[in-house]
Amino acid sequence: MTRKISTWTNQAGLKETAERKVLIFYRWYYSPRCELCYKSYENSRPCMEHHHSSGHFRGICCNNCNAYV
């Protein structure tokens, strides 16, 4: 799983510490529902919402909410 974490965080463009990236990964991996609309991820995977220019993590959300944030 360690390889998956590093691949995922590098691809996502996060600019966080290594420890924080691991915490964010587990939060994403085990997220039961969107943190914005609280709907479960029935037909989609959770998204890691982050600021694209700064790379800072904001939360875990569904595809619909991620498109509007």
mmCIF file of C-alpha atoms in Angstrom:
data_model
loop_
_atom_site.group_PDB
_atom_site.id
_atom_site.type_symbol
_atom_site.label_atom_id
_atom_site.label_comp_id
_atom_site.label_asym_id
_atom_site.label_seq_id
_atom_site.Cartn_x
_atom_site.Cartn_y
_atom_site.Cartn_z
ATOM 1 C CA MET A 1 0.000 0.000 0.000
ATOM 2 C CA THR A 2 2.975 2.335 0.514
ATOM 3 C CA ARG A 3 3.676 2.386 -3.226
ATOM 4 C CA LYS A 4 0.014 3.195 -3.894
ATOM 5 C CA ILE A 5 0.136 6.125 -1.446
ATOM 6 C CA SER A 6 3.217 7.679 -3.059
ATOM 7 C CA THR A 7 1.844 7.173 -6.583
ATOM 8 C CA TRP A 8 -1.517 8.665 -5.598
ATOM 9 C CA THR A 9 -0.118 11.713 -3.809
ATOM 10 C CA ASN A 10 2.426 12.491 -6.528
ATOM 11 C CA GLN A 11 -0.229 12.229 -9.236
ATOM 12 C CA ALA A 12 -2.644 14.392 -7.271
ATOM 13 C CA GLY A 13 -0.142 17.265 -7.046
ATOM 14 C CA LEU A 14 -0.279 17.625 -3.278
ATOM 15 C CA LYS A 15 2.284 19.889 -1.665
ATOM 16 C CA GLU A 16 2.027 18.526 1.861
ATOM 17 C CA THR A 17 4.450 16.765 4.210
ATOM 18 C CA ALA A 18 4.920 13.016 3.762
ATOM 19 C CA GLU A 19 3.095 12.309 7.038
ATOM 20 C CA ARG A 20 0.144 14.471 6.045
ATOM 21 C CA LYS A 21 -0.027 12.804 2.615
ATOM 22 C CA VAL A 22 -0.420 9.417 4.308
ATOM 23 C CA LEU A 23 -3.228 10.747 6.521
ATOM 24 C CA ILE A 24 -4.975 12.321 3.525
ATOM 25 C CA PHE A 25 -4.672 9.076 1.544
ATOM 26 C CA TYR A 26 -6.288 7.028 4.303
ATOM 27 C CA ARG A 27 -8.997 9.647 4.716
ATOM 28 C CA TRP A 28 -9.690 9.388 0.959
ATOM 29 C CA TYR A 29 -9.415 5.595 0.826
ATOM 30 C CA TYR A 30 -11.846 4.985 3.701
ATOM 31 C CA SER A 31 -14.213 7.899 3.036
ATOM 32 C CA PRO A 32 -17.812 6.598 3.122
ATOM 33 C CA ARG A 33 -19.448 9.777 1.755
ATOM 34 C CA CYS A 34 -18.835 13.237 0.356
ATOM 35 C CA GLU A 35 -17.741 15.765 2.970
ATOM 36 C CA LEU A 36 -19.710 18.526 1.216
ATOM 37 C CA CYS A 37 -23.083 17.021 0.254
ATOM 38 C CA TYR A 38 -22.892 13.919 2.517
ATOM 39 C CA LYS A 39 -24.053 11.537 -0.246
ATOM 40 C CA SER A 40 -22.429 8.110 -0.476
ATOM 41 C CA TYR A 41 -20.145 7.255 -3.393
ATOM 42 C CA GLU A 42 -22.523 4.866 -5.157
ATOM 43 C CA ASN A 43 -21.415 5.237 -8.763
ATOM 44 C CA SER A 44 -18.171 7.144 -8.417
ATOM 45 C CA ARG A 45 -14.919 7.245 -6.530
ATOM 46 C CA PRO A 46 -14.148 9.947 -3.996
ATOM 47 C CA CYS A 47 -12.111 12.935 -5.167
ATOM 48 C CA MET A 48 -9.397 14.696 -3.242
ATOM 49 C CA GLU A 49 -10.283 18.371 -3.377
ATOM 50 C CA HIS A 50 -7.180 20.559 -3.376
ATOM 51 C CA HIS A 51 -6.111 24.008 -4.488
ATOM 52 C CA HIS A 52 -4.461 23.471 -7.868
ATOM 53 C CA SER A 53 -1.959 26.324 -7.731
ATOM 54 C CA SER A 54 -0.887 25.938 -4.087
ATOM 55 C CA GLY A 55 -1.358 22.157 -3.866
ATOM 56 C CA HIS A 56 -2.949 22.312 -0.415
ATOM 57 C CA PHE A 57 -5.590 19.763 0.555
ATOM 58 C CA ARG A 58 -9.150 20.964 1.216
ATOM 59 C CA GLY A 59 -11.268 17.819 1.635
ATOM 60 C CA ILE A 60 -12.738 14.623 0.180
ATOM 61 C CA CYS A 61 -15.782 14.993 -2.054
ATOM 62 C CA CYS A 62 -17.811 13.386 -4.843
ATOM 63 C CA ASN A 63 -17.298 14.140 -8.537
ATOM 64 C CA ASN A 64 -20.317 16.463 -8.631
ATOM 65 C CA CYS A 65 -19.100 18.609 -5.736
ATOM 66 C CA ASN A 66 -15.524 18.540 -7.000
ATOM 67 C CA ALA A 67 -16.680 20.039 -10.304
ATOM 68 C CA TYR A 68 -18.250 23.029 -8.507
ATOM 69 C CA VAL A 69 -15.666 23.763 -5.785
#
